[in-house]
Short mmCIF file of C-alpha atoms and ligand atoms in Angstrom, two decimals:
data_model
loop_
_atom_site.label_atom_id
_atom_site.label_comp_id
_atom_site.label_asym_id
_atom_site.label_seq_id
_atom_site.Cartn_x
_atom_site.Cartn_y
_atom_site.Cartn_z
CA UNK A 1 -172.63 239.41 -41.63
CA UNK A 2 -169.32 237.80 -39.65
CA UNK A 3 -171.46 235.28 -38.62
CA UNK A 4 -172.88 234.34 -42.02
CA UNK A 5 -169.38 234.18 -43.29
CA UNK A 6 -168.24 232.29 -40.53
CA UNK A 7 -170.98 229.85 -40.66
CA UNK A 8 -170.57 229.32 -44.80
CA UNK A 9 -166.83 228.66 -43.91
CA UNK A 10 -167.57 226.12 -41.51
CA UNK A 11 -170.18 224.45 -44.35
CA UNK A 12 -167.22 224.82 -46.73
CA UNK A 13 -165.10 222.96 -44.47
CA UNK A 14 -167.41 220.34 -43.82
CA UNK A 15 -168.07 219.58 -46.81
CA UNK A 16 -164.34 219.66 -48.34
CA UNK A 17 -163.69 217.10 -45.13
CA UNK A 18 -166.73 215.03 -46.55
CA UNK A 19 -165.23 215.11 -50.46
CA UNK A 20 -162.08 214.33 -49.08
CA UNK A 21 -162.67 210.99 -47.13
CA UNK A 22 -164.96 210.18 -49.85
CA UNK A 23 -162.31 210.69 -52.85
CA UNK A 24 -159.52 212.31 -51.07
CA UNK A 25 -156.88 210.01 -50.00
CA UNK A 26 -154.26 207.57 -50.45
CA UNK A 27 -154.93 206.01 -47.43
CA UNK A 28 -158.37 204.50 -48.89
CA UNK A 29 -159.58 201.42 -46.93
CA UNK A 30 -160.09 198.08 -48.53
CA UNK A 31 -163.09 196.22 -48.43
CA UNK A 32 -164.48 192.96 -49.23
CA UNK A 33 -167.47 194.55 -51.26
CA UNK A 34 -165.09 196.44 -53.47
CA UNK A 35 -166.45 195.11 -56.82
CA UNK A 36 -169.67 193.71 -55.32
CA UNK A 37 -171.69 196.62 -57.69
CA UNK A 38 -168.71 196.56 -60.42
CA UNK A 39 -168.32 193.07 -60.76
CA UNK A 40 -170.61 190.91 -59.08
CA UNK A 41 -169.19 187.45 -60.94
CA UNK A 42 -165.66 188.43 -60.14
CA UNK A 43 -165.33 185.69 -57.04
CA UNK A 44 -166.91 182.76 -59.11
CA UNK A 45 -164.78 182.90 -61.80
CA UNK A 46 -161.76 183.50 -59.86
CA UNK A 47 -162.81 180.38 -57.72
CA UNK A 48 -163.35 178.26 -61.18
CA UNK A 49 -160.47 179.00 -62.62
CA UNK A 50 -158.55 178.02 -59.50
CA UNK A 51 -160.01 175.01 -58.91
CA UNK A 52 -159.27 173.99 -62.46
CA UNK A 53 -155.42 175.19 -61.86
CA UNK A 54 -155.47 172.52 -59.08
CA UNK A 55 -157.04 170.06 -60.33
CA UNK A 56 -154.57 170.02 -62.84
CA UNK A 57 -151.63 170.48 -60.54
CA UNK A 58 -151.93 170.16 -56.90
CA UNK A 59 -148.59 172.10 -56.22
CA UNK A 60 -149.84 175.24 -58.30
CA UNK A 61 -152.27 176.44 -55.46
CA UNK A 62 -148.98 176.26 -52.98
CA UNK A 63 -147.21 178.52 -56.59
CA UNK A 64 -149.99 180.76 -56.55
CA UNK A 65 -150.01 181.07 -52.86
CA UNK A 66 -146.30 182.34 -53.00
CA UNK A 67 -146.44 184.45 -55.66
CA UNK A 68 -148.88 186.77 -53.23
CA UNK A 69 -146.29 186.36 -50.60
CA UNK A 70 -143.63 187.83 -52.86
CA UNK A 71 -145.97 190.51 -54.51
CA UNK A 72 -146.68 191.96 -51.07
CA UNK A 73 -143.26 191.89 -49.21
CA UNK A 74 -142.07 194.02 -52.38
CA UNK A 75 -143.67 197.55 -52.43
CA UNK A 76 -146.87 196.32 -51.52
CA UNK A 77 -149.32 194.17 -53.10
CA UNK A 78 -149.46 195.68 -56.05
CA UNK A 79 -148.72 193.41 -58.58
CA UNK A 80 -145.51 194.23 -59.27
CA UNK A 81 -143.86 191.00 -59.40
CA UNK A 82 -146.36 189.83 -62.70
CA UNK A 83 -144.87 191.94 -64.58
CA UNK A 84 -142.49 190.84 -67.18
CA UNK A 85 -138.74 192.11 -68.23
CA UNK A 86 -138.77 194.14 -71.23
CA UNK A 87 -135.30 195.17 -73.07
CA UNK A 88 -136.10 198.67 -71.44
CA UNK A 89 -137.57 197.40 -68.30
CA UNK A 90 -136.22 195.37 -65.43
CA UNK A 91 -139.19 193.47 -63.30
CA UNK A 92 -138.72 191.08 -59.84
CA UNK A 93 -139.11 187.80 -61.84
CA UNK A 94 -135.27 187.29 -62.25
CA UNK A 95 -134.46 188.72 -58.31
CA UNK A 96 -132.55 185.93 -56.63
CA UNK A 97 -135.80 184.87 -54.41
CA UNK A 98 -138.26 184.72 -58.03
CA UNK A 99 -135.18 182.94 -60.68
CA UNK A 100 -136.18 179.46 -61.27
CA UNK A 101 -138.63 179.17 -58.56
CA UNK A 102 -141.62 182.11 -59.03
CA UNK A 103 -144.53 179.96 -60.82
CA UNK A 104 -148.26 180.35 -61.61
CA UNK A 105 -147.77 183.21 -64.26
CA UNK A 106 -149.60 181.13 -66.58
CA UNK A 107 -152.50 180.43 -64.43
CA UNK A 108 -152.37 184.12 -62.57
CA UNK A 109 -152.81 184.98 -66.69
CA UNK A 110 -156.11 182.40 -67.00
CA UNK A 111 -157.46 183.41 -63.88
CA UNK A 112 -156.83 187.34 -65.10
CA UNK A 113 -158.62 186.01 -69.03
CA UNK A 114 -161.53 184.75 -67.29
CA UNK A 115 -161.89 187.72 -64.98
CA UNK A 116 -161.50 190.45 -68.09
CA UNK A 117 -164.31 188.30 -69.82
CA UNK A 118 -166.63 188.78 -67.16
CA UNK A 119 -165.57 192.56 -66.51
CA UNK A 120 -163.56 194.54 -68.18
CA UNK A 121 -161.14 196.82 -67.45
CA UNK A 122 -162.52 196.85 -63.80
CA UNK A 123 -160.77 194.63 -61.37
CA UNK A 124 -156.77 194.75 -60.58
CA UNK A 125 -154.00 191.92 -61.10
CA UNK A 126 -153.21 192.67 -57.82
CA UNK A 127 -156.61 191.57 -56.40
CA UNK A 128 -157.07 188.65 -58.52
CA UNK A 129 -154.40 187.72 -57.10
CA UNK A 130 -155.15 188.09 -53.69
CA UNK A 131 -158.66 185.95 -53.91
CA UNK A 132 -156.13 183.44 -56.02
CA UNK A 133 -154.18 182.84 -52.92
CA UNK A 134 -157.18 182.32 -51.10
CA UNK A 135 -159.19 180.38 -53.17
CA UNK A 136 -155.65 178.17 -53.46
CA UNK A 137 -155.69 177.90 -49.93
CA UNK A 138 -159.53 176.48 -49.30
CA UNK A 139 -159.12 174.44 -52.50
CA UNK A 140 -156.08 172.64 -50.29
CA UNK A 141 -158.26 172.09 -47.36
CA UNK A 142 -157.39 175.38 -44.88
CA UNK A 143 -159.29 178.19 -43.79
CA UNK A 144 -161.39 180.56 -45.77
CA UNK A 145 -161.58 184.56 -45.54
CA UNK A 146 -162.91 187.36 -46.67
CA UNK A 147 -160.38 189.30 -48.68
CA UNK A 148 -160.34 192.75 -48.56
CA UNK A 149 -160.08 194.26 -52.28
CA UNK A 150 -159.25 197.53 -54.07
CA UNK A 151 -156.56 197.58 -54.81
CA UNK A 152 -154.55 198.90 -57.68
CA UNK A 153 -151.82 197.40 -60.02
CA UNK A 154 -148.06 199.67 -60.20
CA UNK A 155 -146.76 200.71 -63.07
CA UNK A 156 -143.25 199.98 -61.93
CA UNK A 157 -141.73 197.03 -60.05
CA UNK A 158 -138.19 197.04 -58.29
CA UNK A 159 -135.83 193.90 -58.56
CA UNK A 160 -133.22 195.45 -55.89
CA UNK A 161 -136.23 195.72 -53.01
CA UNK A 162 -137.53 191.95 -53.87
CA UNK A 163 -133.56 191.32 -53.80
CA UNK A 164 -133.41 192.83 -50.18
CA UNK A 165 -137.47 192.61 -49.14
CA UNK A 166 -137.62 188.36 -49.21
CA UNK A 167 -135.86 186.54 -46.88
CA UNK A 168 -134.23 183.84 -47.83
CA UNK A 169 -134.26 180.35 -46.58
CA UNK A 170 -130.31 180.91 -45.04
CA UNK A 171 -131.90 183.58 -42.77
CA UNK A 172 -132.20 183.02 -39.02
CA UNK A 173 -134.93 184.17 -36.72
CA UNK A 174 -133.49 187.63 -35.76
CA UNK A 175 -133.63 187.83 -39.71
CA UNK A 176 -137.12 186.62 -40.18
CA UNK A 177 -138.48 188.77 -37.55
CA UNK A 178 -136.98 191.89 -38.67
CA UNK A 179 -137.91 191.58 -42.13
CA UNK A 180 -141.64 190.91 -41.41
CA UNK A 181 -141.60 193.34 -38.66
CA UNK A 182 -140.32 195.92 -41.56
CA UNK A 183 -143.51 195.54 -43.32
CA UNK A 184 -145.60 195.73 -39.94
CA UNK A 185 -146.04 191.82 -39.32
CA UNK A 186 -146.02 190.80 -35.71
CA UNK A 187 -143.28 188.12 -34.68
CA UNK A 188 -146.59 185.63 -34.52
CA UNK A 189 -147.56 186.70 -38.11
CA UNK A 190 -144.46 185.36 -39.16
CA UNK A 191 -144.62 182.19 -37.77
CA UNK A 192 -148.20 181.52 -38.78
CA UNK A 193 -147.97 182.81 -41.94
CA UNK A 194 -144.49 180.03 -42.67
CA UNK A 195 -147.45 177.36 -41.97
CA UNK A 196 -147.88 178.19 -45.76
CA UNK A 197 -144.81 175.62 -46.11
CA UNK A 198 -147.48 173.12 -45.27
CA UNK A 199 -147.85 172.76 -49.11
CA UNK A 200 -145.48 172.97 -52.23
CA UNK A 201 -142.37 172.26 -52.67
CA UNK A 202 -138.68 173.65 -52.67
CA UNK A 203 -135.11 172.78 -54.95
CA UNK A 204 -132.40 171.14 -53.39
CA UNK A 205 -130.22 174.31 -54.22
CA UNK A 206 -133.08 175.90 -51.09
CA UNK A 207 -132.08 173.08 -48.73
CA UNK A 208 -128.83 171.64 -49.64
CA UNK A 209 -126.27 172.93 -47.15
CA UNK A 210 -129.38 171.97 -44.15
CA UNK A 211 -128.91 168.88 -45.28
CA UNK A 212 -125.60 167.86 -45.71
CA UNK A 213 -124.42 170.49 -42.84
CA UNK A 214 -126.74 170.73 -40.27
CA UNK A 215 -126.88 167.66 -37.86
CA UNK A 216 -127.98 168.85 -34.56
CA UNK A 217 -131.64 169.99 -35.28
CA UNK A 218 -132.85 167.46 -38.26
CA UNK A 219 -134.16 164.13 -37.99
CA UNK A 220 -131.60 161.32 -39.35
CA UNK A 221 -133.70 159.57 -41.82
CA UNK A 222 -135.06 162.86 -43.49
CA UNK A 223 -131.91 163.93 -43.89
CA UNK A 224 -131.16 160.56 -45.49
CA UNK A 225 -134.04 160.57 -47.54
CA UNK A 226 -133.39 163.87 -48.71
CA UNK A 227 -129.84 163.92 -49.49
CA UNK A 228 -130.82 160.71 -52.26
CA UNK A 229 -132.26 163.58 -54.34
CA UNK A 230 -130.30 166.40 -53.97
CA UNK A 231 -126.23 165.54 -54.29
CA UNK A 232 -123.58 167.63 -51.86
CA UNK A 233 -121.74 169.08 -55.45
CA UNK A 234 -123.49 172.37 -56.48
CA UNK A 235 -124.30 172.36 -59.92
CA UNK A 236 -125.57 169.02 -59.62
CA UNK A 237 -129.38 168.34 -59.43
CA UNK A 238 -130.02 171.99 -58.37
CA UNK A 239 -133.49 171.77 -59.37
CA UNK A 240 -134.43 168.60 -57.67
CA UNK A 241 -137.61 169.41 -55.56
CA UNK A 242 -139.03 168.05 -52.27
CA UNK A 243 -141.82 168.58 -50.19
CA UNK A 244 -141.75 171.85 -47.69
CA UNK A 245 -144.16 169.17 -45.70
CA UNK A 246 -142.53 165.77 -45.53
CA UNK A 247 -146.03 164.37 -45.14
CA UNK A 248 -148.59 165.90 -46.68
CA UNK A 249 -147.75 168.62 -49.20
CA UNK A 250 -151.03 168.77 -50.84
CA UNK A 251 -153.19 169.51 -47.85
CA UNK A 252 -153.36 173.08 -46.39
CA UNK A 253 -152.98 171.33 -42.53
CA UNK A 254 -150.53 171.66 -39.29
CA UNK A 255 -148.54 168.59 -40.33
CA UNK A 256 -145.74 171.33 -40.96
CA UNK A 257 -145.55 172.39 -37.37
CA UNK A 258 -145.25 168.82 -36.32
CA UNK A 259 -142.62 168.53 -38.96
CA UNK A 260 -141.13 171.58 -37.32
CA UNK A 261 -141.41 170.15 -33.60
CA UNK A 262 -139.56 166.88 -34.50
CA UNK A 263 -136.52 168.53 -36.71
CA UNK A 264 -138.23 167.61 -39.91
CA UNK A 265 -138.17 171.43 -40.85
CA UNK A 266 -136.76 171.22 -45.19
CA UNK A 267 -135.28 174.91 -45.08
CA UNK A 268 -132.60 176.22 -42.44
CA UNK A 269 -135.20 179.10 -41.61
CA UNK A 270 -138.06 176.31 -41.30
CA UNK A 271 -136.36 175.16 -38.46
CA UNK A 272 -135.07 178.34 -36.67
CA UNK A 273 -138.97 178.70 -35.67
CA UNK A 274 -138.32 175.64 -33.74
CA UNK A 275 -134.73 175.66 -32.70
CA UNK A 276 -134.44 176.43 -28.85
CA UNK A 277 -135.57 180.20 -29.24
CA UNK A 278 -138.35 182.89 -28.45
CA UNK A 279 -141.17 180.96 -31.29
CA UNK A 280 -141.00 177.63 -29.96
CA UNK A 281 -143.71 178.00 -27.53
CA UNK A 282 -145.89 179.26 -30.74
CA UNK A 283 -144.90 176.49 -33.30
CA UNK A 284 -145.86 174.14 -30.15
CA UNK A 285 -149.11 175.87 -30.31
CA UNK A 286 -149.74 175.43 -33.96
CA UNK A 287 -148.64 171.48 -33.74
CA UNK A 288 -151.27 170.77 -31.49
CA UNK A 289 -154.30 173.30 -31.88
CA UNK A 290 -155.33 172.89 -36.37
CA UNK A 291 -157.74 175.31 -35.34
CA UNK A 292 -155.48 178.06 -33.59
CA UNK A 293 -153.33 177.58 -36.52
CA UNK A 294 -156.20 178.12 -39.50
CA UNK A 295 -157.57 181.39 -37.47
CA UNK A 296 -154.24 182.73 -37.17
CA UNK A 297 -153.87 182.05 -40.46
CA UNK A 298 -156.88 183.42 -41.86
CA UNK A 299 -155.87 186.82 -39.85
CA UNK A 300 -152.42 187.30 -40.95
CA UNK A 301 -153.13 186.90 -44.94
CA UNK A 302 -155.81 189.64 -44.11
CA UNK A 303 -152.93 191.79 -42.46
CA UNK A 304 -149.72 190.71 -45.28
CA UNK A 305 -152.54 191.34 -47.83
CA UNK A 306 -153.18 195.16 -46.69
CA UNK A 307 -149.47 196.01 -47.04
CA UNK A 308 -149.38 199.16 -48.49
CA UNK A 309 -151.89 199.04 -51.80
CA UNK A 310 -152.42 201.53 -54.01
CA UNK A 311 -155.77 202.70 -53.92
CA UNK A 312 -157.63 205.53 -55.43
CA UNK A 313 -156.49 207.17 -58.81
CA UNK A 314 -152.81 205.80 -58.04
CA UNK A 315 -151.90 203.21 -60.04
CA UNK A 316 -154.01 201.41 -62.47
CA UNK A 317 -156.09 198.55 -63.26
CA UNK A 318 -153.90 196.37 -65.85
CA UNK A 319 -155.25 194.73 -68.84
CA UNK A 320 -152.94 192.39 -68.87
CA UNK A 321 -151.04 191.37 -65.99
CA UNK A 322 -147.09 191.03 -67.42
CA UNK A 323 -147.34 194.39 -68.84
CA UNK A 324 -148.60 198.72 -68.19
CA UNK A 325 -151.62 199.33 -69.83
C1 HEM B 1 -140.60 183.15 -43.30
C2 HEM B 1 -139.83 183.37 -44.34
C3 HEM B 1 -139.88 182.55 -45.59
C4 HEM B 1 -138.83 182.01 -46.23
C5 HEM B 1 -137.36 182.15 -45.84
C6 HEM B 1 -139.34 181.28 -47.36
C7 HEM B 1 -138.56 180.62 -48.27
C8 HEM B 1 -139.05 179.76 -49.24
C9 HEM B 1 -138.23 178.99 -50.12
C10 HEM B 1 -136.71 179.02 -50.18
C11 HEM B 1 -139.05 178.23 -50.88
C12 HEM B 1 -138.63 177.23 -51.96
C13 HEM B 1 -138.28 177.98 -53.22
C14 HEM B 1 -137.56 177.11 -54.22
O1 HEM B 1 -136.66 176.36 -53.84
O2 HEM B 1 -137.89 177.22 -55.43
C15 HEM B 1 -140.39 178.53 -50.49
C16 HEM B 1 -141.51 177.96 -51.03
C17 HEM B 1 -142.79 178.34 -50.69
N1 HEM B 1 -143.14 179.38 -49.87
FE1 HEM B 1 -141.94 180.34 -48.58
N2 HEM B 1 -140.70 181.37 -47.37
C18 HEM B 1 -141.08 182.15 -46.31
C19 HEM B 1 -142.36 182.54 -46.02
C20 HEM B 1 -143.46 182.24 -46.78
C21 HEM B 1 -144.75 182.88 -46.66
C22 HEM B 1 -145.07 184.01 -45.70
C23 HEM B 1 -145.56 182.29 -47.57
C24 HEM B 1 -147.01 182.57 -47.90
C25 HEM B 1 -147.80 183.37 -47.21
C26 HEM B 1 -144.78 181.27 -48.25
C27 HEM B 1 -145.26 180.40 -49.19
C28 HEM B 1 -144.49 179.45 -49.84
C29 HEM B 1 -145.06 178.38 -50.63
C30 HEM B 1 -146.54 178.06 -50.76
C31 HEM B 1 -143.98 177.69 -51.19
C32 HEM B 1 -144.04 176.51 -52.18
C33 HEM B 1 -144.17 177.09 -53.59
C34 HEM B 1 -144.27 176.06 -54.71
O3 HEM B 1 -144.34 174.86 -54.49
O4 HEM B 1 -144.28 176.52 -55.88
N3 HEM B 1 -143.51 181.30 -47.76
N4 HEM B 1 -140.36 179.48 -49.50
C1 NAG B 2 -130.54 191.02 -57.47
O1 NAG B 2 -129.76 189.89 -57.19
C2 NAG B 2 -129.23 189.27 -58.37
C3 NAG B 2 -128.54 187.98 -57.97
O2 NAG B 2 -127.67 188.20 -56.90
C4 NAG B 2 -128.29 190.22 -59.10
O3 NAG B 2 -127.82 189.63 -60.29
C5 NAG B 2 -129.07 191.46 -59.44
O4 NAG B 2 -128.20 192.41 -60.02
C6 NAG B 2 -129.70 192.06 -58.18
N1 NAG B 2 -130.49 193.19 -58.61
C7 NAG B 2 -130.41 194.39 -58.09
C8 NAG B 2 -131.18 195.46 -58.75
O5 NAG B 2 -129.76 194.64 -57.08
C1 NAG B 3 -120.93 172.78 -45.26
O1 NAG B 3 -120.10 173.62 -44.46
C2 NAG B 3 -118.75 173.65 -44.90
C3 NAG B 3 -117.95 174.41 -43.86
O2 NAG B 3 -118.59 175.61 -43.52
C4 NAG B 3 -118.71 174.31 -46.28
O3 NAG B 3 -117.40 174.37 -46.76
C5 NAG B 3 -119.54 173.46 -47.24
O4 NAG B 3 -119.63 174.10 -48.50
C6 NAG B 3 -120.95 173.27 -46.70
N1 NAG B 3 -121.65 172.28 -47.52
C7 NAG B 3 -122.80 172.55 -48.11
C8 NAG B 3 -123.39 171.46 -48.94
O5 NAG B 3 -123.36 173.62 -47.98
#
């Protein structure tokens, strides 16, 4: 008898552990196969409408490619950056990293249309827009990847942690390590993942006081080339936009790290990778080995891109990205 109820507690147990890692937790794994029962055409149609995006617009895969960046440094990737202010709701578009410089919400809205059409109700603004950033990136020329999917959208969003989450482009390198290294991301991470500055573009009100103030660490004639689009006076021409790559800001290459090695870095924290300090050694990596760089690469959106989703029954899959079900 003690043995039969010991055994039928141990059966219990087992099988509570099995329900439990089935079901259970909120510490659910990604996977790349996610939706492959669910939604077999989800990756086609994400790829067509991103294609279409860039064909129209070369810059909106580097827009697109961002917007991930600033979804998963806040909360998680979780989508909480598409969605919009409401008179009794404050989102992360109008933090001081998103205001005037956050785009794609149009296309991150096509790409979401064309996804709904296909399935329903079944696949997360936050994925989409995690195979968007991909997709943006091969489209450009770099790497590929499998990305890991699952996850699911918040209902809330939290302008003071995208205030305090992103750096910004004033920060140094003690500042850009620590605020990678909050969300788990290896010193390395953040270097290779800043080789996303190989495309797109950034406003003079982003780079102004490196180029009027900075002399000792940036080429002469960038600076002078520069400076003719972006005047000292702010107020003036705030909006004014130049490459992040001074040479080729449409291909996803390692022209940036060569930008980087001969003080053609736009931003002040482009050039702290390269600046006399613990990353040069890495940056010299990139700006010789394409290959070291796209692997890298590849890894680290993999890591930034599990930063803590919701999975499971938290959350929810949004209808339509800028707003709660
Ligand atoms: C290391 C810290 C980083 C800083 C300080 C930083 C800062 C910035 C700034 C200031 C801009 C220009 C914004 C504007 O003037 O409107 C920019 C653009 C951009 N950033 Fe970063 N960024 C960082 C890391 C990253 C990462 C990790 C990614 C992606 C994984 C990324 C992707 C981009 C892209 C693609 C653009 C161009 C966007 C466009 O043309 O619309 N950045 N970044
Ligand atoms: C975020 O920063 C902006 C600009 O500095 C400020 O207006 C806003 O109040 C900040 N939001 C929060 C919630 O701290
Ligand atoms: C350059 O630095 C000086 C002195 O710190 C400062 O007053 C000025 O506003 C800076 N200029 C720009 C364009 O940032």
């Amino acid at each position: 008898m003690a043995t039969s109820i010991s055994y039928s507690l141990k059966v219990t147990t087992i099988v509570l552990s099995i329900i439990f890692l089935f079901f259970g937790s909120s510490s659910a794994q990604l996977s790349p196969t996610f939706y492959s029962k669910s939604c077999p055409r989800l990756l086609p149609a994400i790829k067509s409408a991103v294609t279409s995006a860039v064909s129209k617009e070369a810059r909106m895969a580097a827009s697109i490619l961002r917007l991930f960046f600033h979804d998963c440094f806040v909360n998680g990737c979780d989508g909480s950056l598409l969605l919009d202010d409401t008179s009794s709701f404050t989102g992360e578009k109008r933090a001081t990293p998103n205001l005037n410089s956050a785009r794609g919400f149009e296309v991150v809205d096509a790409i979401k249309a064309a996804v709904e059409k296909v399935c329903p109700g079944v696949v997360s603004c936050a994925d989409v827009l995690a195979v968007a950033a991909r997709d943006s990136v091969v489209v450009l020329g770099g790497p590929n990847w499998n990305v890991k999917l699952g996850r699911r959208d918040s209902r809330t969003a939290s302008q003071s942690a995208a205030n305090t989450s992103i750096p910004p482009p004033t920060s140094n390198l003690n500042n850009l390590i620590s605020r990678f290294s909050a969300l788990g991301l290896s010193t390395r991470d953040m270097v290779v993942l800043s080789g996303s500055h190989t495309i797109g573009q950034a406003r003079c009100t982003s780079f102004r006081a490196r180029i009027y103030n900075e002399t000792n660490n940036l080429d002469t004639s960038l600076a002078q080339t520069r400076r003719s689009n972006c005047p000292r006076t702010t107020g003036t021409g705030d909006n004014n936009l130049a490459p992040l790559d001074s040479q080729t800001p449409t291909s996803f290459d390692n022209n940036y790290f060569k930008d980087l090695v001969s003080n053609k870095g736009l931003l002040h924290s482009d050039q702290q990778l390269f600046n006399g300090g613990s990353t040069d050694s890495i940056v010299r990596g990139y700006s010789t080995n394409p290959k070291s760089f796209s692997s890298d690469f590849a890894a680290a959106m993999i890591k930034m891109g599990d930063i803590r989703p919701l999975t499971g029954t938290n959350g929810e899959i949004r209808k339509n990205c800028r707003r709660r079900n």
